[in-house]
CSV table of C-alpha atoms in Angstrom, one decimal:
chain,number,residue,atom,x,y,z
A,1,MET,CA,100.0,94.3,151.0
A,2,THR,CA,98.6,94.8,154.5
A,3,ASP,CA,95.2,95.5,155.9
A,4,PRO,CA,95.0,99.2,156.7
A,5,VAL,CA,93.3,98.5,160.0
A,6,ALA,CA,95.2,95.9,162.0
A,7,PRO,CA,92.8,93.4,163.8
A,8,GLY,CA,94.4,94.0,167.2
A,9,SER,CA,94.6,97.7,167.1
A,10,PRO,CA,92.3,100.0,169.3
A,11,LEU,CA,90.8,101.2,166.0
A,12,SER,CA,89.5,97.7,165.3
A,13,ARG,CA,87.2,98.0,168.4
A,14,VAL,CA,85.5,101.1,167.1
A,15,PRO,CA,82.1,100.3,165.5
A,16,PRO,CA,82.6,100.5,161.7
A,17,TRP,CA,79.7,103.0,161.3
A,18,ALA,CA,81.2,105.3,163.9
A,19,ASN,CA,84.6,105.2,162.3
A,20,VAL,CA,83.1,105.9,158.9
A,21,HIS,CA,81.4,109.1,160.3
A,22,LEU,CA,84.6,110.2,162.0
A,23,SER,CA,86.7,109.6,158.9
A,24,HIS,CA,84.3,111.7,156.8
A,25,ALA,CA,84.9,114.5,159.3
A,26,ALA,CA,88.6,114.0,159.1
A,27,VAL,CA,88.7,114.1,155.3
A,28,GLN,CA,86.5,117.2,155.3
A,29,ARG,CA,88.9,118.9,157.7
A,30,VAL,CA,91.9,118.1,155.4
A,31,ALA,CA,90.0,119.5,152.4
A,32,GLU,CA,89.2,122.7,154.3
A,33,LEU,CA,92.9,123.1,155.2
A,34,ALA,CA,93.9,122.7,151.6
A,35,GLY,CA,91.1,125.0,150.3
A,36,VAL,CA,89.7,122.2,148.3
A,37,ASP,CA,86.1,121.6,147.2
A,38,VAL,CA,84.9,118.0,147.8
A,39,LEU,CA,81.4,116.5,147.8
A,40,HIS,CA,80.8,113.6,150.2
A,41,ILE,CA,78.9,110.9,148.5
A,42,LYS,CA,77.2,107.6,149.5
A,43,GLY,CA,77.0,106.2,153.1
A,44,PRO,CA,76.2,108.8,155.8
A,45,ALA,CA,76.3,111.5,153.2
A,46,THR,CA,73.1,110.2,151.7
A,47,ASP,CA,69.9,111.7,153.2
A,48,VAL,CA,68.1,109.4,155.6
A,49,SER,CA,65.0,109.6,153.4
A,50,LEU,CA,66.9,108.0,150.6
A,51,ARG,CA,68.3,104.9,152.4
A,52,GLN,CA,66.9,101.8,154.1
A,53,GLY,CA,68.0,101.9,157.7
A,54,MET,CA,71.6,102.7,158.7
A,55,HIS,CA,74.2,103.1,156.0
A,56,ARG,CA,76.3,100.1,155.1
A,57,SER,CA,79.4,101.8,153.9
A,58,SER,CA,82.8,100.8,155.2
A,59,ASP,CA,84.9,103.7,153.8
A,60,VAL,CA,84.7,107.4,153.0
A,61,ASP,CA,83.7,108.4,149.5
A,62,VAL,CA,84.4,111.9,148.3
A,63,LEU,CA,84.3,113.5,144.8
A,64,VAL,CA,86.9,116.2,144.4
A,65,ARG,CA,86.8,119.1,142.0
A,66,PRO,CA,89.2,117.9,139.3
A,67,ALA,CA,91.3,121.2,139.4
A,68,HIS,CA,91.8,120.6,143.1
A,69,LEU,CA,92.9,117.0,143.0
A,70,GLU,CA,96.6,117.5,143.4
A,71,ARG,CA,96.2,119.9,146.3
A,72,LEU,CA,93.9,117.4,148.1
A,73,LEU,CA,96.4,114.5,147.6
A,74,ALA,CA,99.3,116.5,148.9
A,75,GLU,CA,97.3,117.6,152.0
A,76,LEU,CA,96.1,114.0,152.7
A,77,ALA,CA,99.8,112.9,152.6
A,78,ALA,CA,100.7,115.6,155.0
A,79,HIS,CA,98.1,114.3,157.4
A,80,GLY,CA,99.2,110.7,157.4
A,81,TRP,CA,97.1,109.3,154.6
A,82,THR,CA,99.0,106.8,152.3
A,83,PRO,CA,98.1,105.4,148.9
A,84,PHE,CA,96.4,101.9,149.1
A,85,THR,CA,95.3,101.6,145.4
A,86,GLY,CA,96.0,104.2,142.7
A,87,PHE,CA,93.5,105.6,140.1
A,88,ASP,CA,94.7,103.3,137.4
A,89,GLU,CA,94.4,100.2,139.7
A,90,GLY,CA,91.4,100.9,141.9
A,91,SER,CA,88.8,100.1,139.2
A,92,PRO,CA,88.4,99.6,135.5
A,93,PHE,CA,86.9,103.1,135.3
A,94,GLY,CA,90.1,104.7,136.7
A,95,HIS,CA,87.8,107.0,138.7
A,96,ALA,CA,89.0,106.7,142.3
A,97,ALA,CA,92.1,106.0,144.4
A,98,ASN,CA,92.1,104.6,148.0
A,99,PHE,CA,94.0,106.0,150.9
A,100,ALA,CA,94.7,104.4,154.2
A,101,HIS,CA,95.3,106.0,157.6
A,102,ALA,CA,96.4,104.6,161.0
A,103,SER,CA,93.4,106.2,162.8
A,104,TRP,CA,90.7,106.2,160.1
A,105,CYS,CA,89.0,103.9,157.6
A,106,LEU,CA,89.9,103.9,153.9
A,107,ALA,CA,89.2,107.1,152.0
A,108,ASP,CA,88.0,106.6,148.4
A,109,VAL,CA,88.9,109.8,146.5
A,110,HIS,CA,86.9,110.1,143.2
A,111,ARG,CA,88.3,112.3,140.5
A,112,ARG,CA,85.2,111.6,138.4
A,113,LEU,CA,82.0,109.5,138.6
A,114,PRO,CA,81.6,106.4,136.4
A,115,GLY,CA,78.6,106.9,134.2
A,116,PRO,CA,78.5,110.6,133.0
A,117,ARG,CA,80.1,111.2,129.6
A,118,ALA,CA,80.3,114.9,130.2
A,119,ASP,CA,83.7,116.4,131.1
A,120,PRO,CA,84.5,115.6,134.8
A,121,SER,CA,84.9,119.3,135.6
A,122,ALA,CA,81.5,120.1,134.2
A,123,VAL,CA,80.0,117.3,136.1
A,124,PHE,CA,81.5,118.6,139.4
A,125,ASP,CA,80.4,122.2,138.6
A,126,ARG,CA,76.8,121.0,138.1
A,127,LEU,CA,76.7,118.9,141.2
A,128,TRP,CA,78.3,121.7,143.3
A,129,ARG,CA,75.9,124.3,142.0
A,130,ASP,CA,73.0,123.1,144.1
A,131,HIS,CA,74.9,121.1,146.8
A,132,GLY,CA,73.7,121.0,150.4
A,133,VAL,CA,75.5,120.4,153.7
A,134,ALA,CA,75.2,117.3,156.0
A,135,GLN,CA,76.3,117.1,159.5
A,136,ILE,CA,78.6,114.0,159.7
A,137,ALA,CA,80.2,113.5,163.2
A,138,HIS,CA,79.2,117.1,163.9
A,139,GLN,CA,81.3,118.3,160.9
A,140,PRO,CA,79.5,120.2,158.1
A,141,CYS,CA,80.2,118.3,154.9
A,142,PRO,CA,79.1,119.4,151.4
A,143,VAL,CA,76.9,116.8,149.8
A,144,PRO,CA,75.0,116.7,146.4
A,145,SER,CA,71.4,117.8,146.2
A,146,LEU,CA,68.8,115.1,146.7
A,147,ALA,CA,68.6,114.5,143.0
A,148,GLY,CA,72.4,114.3,142.9
A,149,GLN,CA,72.4,111.8,145.7
A,150,VAL,CA,69.8,109.6,144.0
A,151,LEU,CA,71.8,109.8,140.8
A,152,VAL,CA,75.1,108.8,142.5
A,153,GLN,CA,73.6,105.8,144.3
A,154,THR,CA,71.8,104.7,141.1
A,155,LEU,CA,75.1,104.9,139.1
A,156,HIS,CA,76.8,102.9,141.8
A,157,ALA,CA,74.0,100.2,141.6
A,158,ALA,CA,74.4,100.1,137.8
A,159,ARG,CA,77.9,98.6,138.1
A,160,SER,CA,77.1,96.0,140.7
A,161,HIS,CA,76.4,93.2,138.2
A,162,GLY,CA,72.8,93.1,139.4
A,163,SER,CA,73.7,92.5,143.1
A,164,GLU,CA,72.5,95.9,144.3
A,165,ARG,CA,69.5,98.0,143.8
A,166,SER,CA,69.2,101.8,144.1
A,167,ASP,CA,67.2,102.2,147.3
A,168,ALA,CA,67.4,106.0,146.8
A,169,TRP,CA,65.5,105.7,143.4
A,170,LEU,CA,62.9,103.4,144.9
A,171,LEU,CA,62.3,105.6,148.0
A,172,CYS,CA,62.0,109.0,146.2
A,173,GLY,CA,58.7,110.4,144.9
A,174,ASP,CA,57.7,111.2,141.3
A,175,GLU,CA,58.9,114.8,141.5
A,176,LEU,CA,62.4,113.8,142.7
A,177,GLN,CA,62.6,111.0,140.2
A,178,ALA,CA,61.8,113.5,137.4
A,179,GLU,CA,64.6,115.8,138.7
A,180,THR,CA,67.0,112.9,138.8
A,181,ARG,CA,66.2,111.9,135.2
A,182,HIS,CA,66.8,115.5,134.1
A,183,LEU,CA,70.1,115.7,136.0
A,184,ALA,CA,71.3,112.4,134.4
A,185,ALA,CA,70.5,113.9,131.0
A,186,GLU,CA,72.4,117.1,131.8
A,187,LEU,CA,75.5,115.0,132.8
A,188,GLN,CA,75.2,112.7,129.8
A,189,ALA,CA,74.7,109.8,132.1
A,190,THR,CA,71.4,108.6,130.7
A,191,THR,CA,72.6,105.1,129.7
A,192,ALA,CA,74.3,104.3,133.0
A,193,PHE,CA,71.3,105.7,134.9
A,194,ALA,CA,69.0,103.5,132.8
A,195,ALA,CA,71.1,100.5,133.7
A,196,GLY,CA,70.6,101.3,137.4
A,197,ILE,CA,66.8,101.5,137.2
A,198,GLY,CA,66.2,98.6,134.8
A,199,GLU,CA,65.5,100.6,131.6
A,200,LEU,CA,68.7,99.8,129.7
A,201,ASP,CA,67.0,98.1,126.8
A,202,GLU,CA,65.5,101.5,125.8
A,203,HIS,CA,69.1,102.7,125.0
A,204,ARG,CA,70.4,100.0,122.7
A,205,GLY,CA,71.7,102.5,120.2
A,206,ALA,CA,73.9,104.4,122.8
A,207,PRO,CA,77.6,104.1,122.4
A,208,ASP,CA,78.0,103.0,126.0
A,209,HIS,CA,75.1,100.5,126.0
A,210,ALA,CA,77.4,97.4,125.8
A,211,LEU,CA,79.5,98.7,128.6
A,212,TRP,CA,76.6,99.2,131.0
A,213,SER,CA,75.0,95.9,129.8
A,214,PHE,CA,78.1,94.2,131.1
A,215,TRP,CA,78.2,96.0,134.4
A,216,SER,CA,74.5,95.7,135.2
A,217,ARG,CA,74.1,92.0,134.6
A,218,ALA,CA,75.7,88.9,136.2
A,219,ASP,CA,76.4,86.7,133.2
A,220,GLY,CA,79.0,88.8,131.3
A,221,ASP,CA,82.6,87.8,130.8
A,222,ARG,CA,85.9,89.7,130.3
A,223,LEU,CA,85.4,89.9,126.5
A,224,ASP,CA,82.0,91.6,127.1
A,225,GLU,CA,83.7,94.1,129.4
A,226,TRP,CA,86.5,95.1,127.1
A,227,THR,CA,84.2,95.2,124.1
A,228,GLY,CA,81.9,97.5,125.9
A,229,ARG,CA,84.8,99.7,127.1
A,230,ILE,CA,86.2,100.0,123.6
A,231,ARG,CA,82.8,100.9,122.1
A,232,ALA,CA,82.2,103.5,124.8
A,233,ALA,CA,85.7,105.2,124.5
A,234,LYS,CA,85.7,108.6,122.7
A,235,GLY,CA,88.1,108.5,119.8
A,236,TRP,CA,90.9,106.3,118.6
A,237,THR,CA,93.4,107.5,121.2
A,238,ALA,CA,91.0,106.5,124.0
A,239,ARG,CA,90.3,103.2,122.4
A,240,LEU,CA,94.0,102.4,122.1
A,241,ARG,CA,94.4,103.3,125.7
A,242,VAL,CA,91.7,100.8,126.6
A,243,LEU,CA,93.4,98.1,124.6
A,244,ARG,CA,96.7,98.7,126.4
A,245,GLN,CA,94.9,98.4,129.7
A,246,ALA,CA,93.3,95.1,128.6
A,247,LEU,CA,96.7,93.6,128.0
A,248,ARG,CA,98.3,94.8,131.2
A,249,VAL,CA,98.1,92.9,134.4
A,250,ASN,CA,96.8,94.9,137.4
A,251,ARG,CA,99.7,94.2,139.8
A,252,THR,CA,97.9,95.9,142.7
A,253,HIS,CA,94.8,93.6,142.4
A,254,LEU,CA,97.1,90.6,142.0
A,255,ALA,CA,99.0,91.6,145.1
A,256,LEU,CA,95.8,92.0,147.1
A,257,ARG,CA,94.8,88.5,146.0
A,258,LEU,CA,98.1,86.9,146.9
A,259,GLY,CA,98.6,88.9,150.1
A,260,ARG,CA,102.1,90.1,149.0
A,261,GLU,CA,103.9,91.6,146.0
A,262,PRO,CA,103.8,89.2,143.0
A,263,ASN,CA,107.0,88.0,141.4
A,264,ARG,CA,107.8,88.0,137.7
A,265,GLY,CA,106.6,84.4,137.2
A,266,GLU,CA,103.2,85.1,138.9
A,267,VAL,CA,102.7,88.2,136.7
A,268,LEU,CA,103.4,86.2,133.6
A,269,ARG,CA,101.0,83.5,134.7
A,270,GLU,CA,98.4,86.1,135.3
A,271,GLN,CA,99.0,87.6,131.8
A,272,PHE,CA,98.6,84.2,130.1
A,273,ALA,CA,95.4,83.5,132.2
A,274,ARG,CA,93.9,86.8,130.9
A,275,ILE,CA,94.7,85.8,127.3
A,276,ARG,CA,93.2,82.3,127.9
A,277,LEU,CA,90.0,83.9,129.4
A,278,ALA,CA,89.7,86.2,126.4
A,279,GLY,CA,90.1,83.3,124.0
A,280,ALA,CA,87.5,81.3,125.8
A,281,GLY,CA,85.1,84.2,125.7
A,282,LEU,CA,85.7,84.6,122.0
A,283,ARG,CA,85.1,80.9,121.3
A,284,ARG,CA,81.8,81.0,123.3
A,285,ARG,CA,80.8,84.1,121.3
A,286,MET,CA,81.6,82.4,118.0
A,287,GLY,CA,79.8,79.2,119.1
A,288,ALA,CA,76.7,81.1,120.0
A,289,THR,CA,76.7,82.9,116.7
A,290,LYS,CA,77.0,79.7,114.7
A,291,ALA,CA,74.2,78.1,116.8
A,292,GLY,CA,72.0,81.1,116.0
A,293,GLU,CA,72.8,80.8,112.3
A,294,ARG,CA,71.8,77.1,112.3
A,295,ARG,CA,68.5,77.9,113.8
């Protein structure tokens, strides 16, 4: 695996913030050529009133209308964008894939947002309904409404294991906060949103409570993650899919860690390491339960 931006290339001398702006404009142009609806999210797509200082993003994040996904991927390929990580490898939520380009920074194409339990098409339709336009590198780029921007940033903070806060939520007033809460409810994202603003304990009965408890705190382990994902899955088919994912080694992540493609032995060692970690987590869980019973 190689770095999509070579250290000695002319691109490496472009300030990161400038390259992010230009890359947003480039992706928007590709979307327009393909007749595709995308919403630019996070980074420079967030209104200045909802962020502390200059944006800190290092890539382009766009949410694509699900029905337009294949058209966008084909057009990106035609304009020199190559896959860096796939949807099934980029994150445990399977929500986004990364694409690299010789001239631009990484593009993170989201086919859905982690957090909403509503259908991804319905989520996009709702966000598109009242979207606005931001000028990014002098290119008009569709962006969510202010409430949508607050929601997106808060959902992102909710899966940071407590390392990030939602500046957008802290900076907006009472009226916008109320709008954002209503939007989260519409998209069935109440639990994830609550995790992002410190109100998760109020949703202990929600099916995705354990999932967002893991993602919003720093002391969870892999067993907590997979337990939460299984509980949050809708139906037995989805739960079996999660179990298969739990047992499969993510070769892309392993290759990124090694700096090259892993061989068969390294994949097997990673597989056994996952099993050992799960076993250790289970033993800790059982030990904590027995200690509680003795008290």
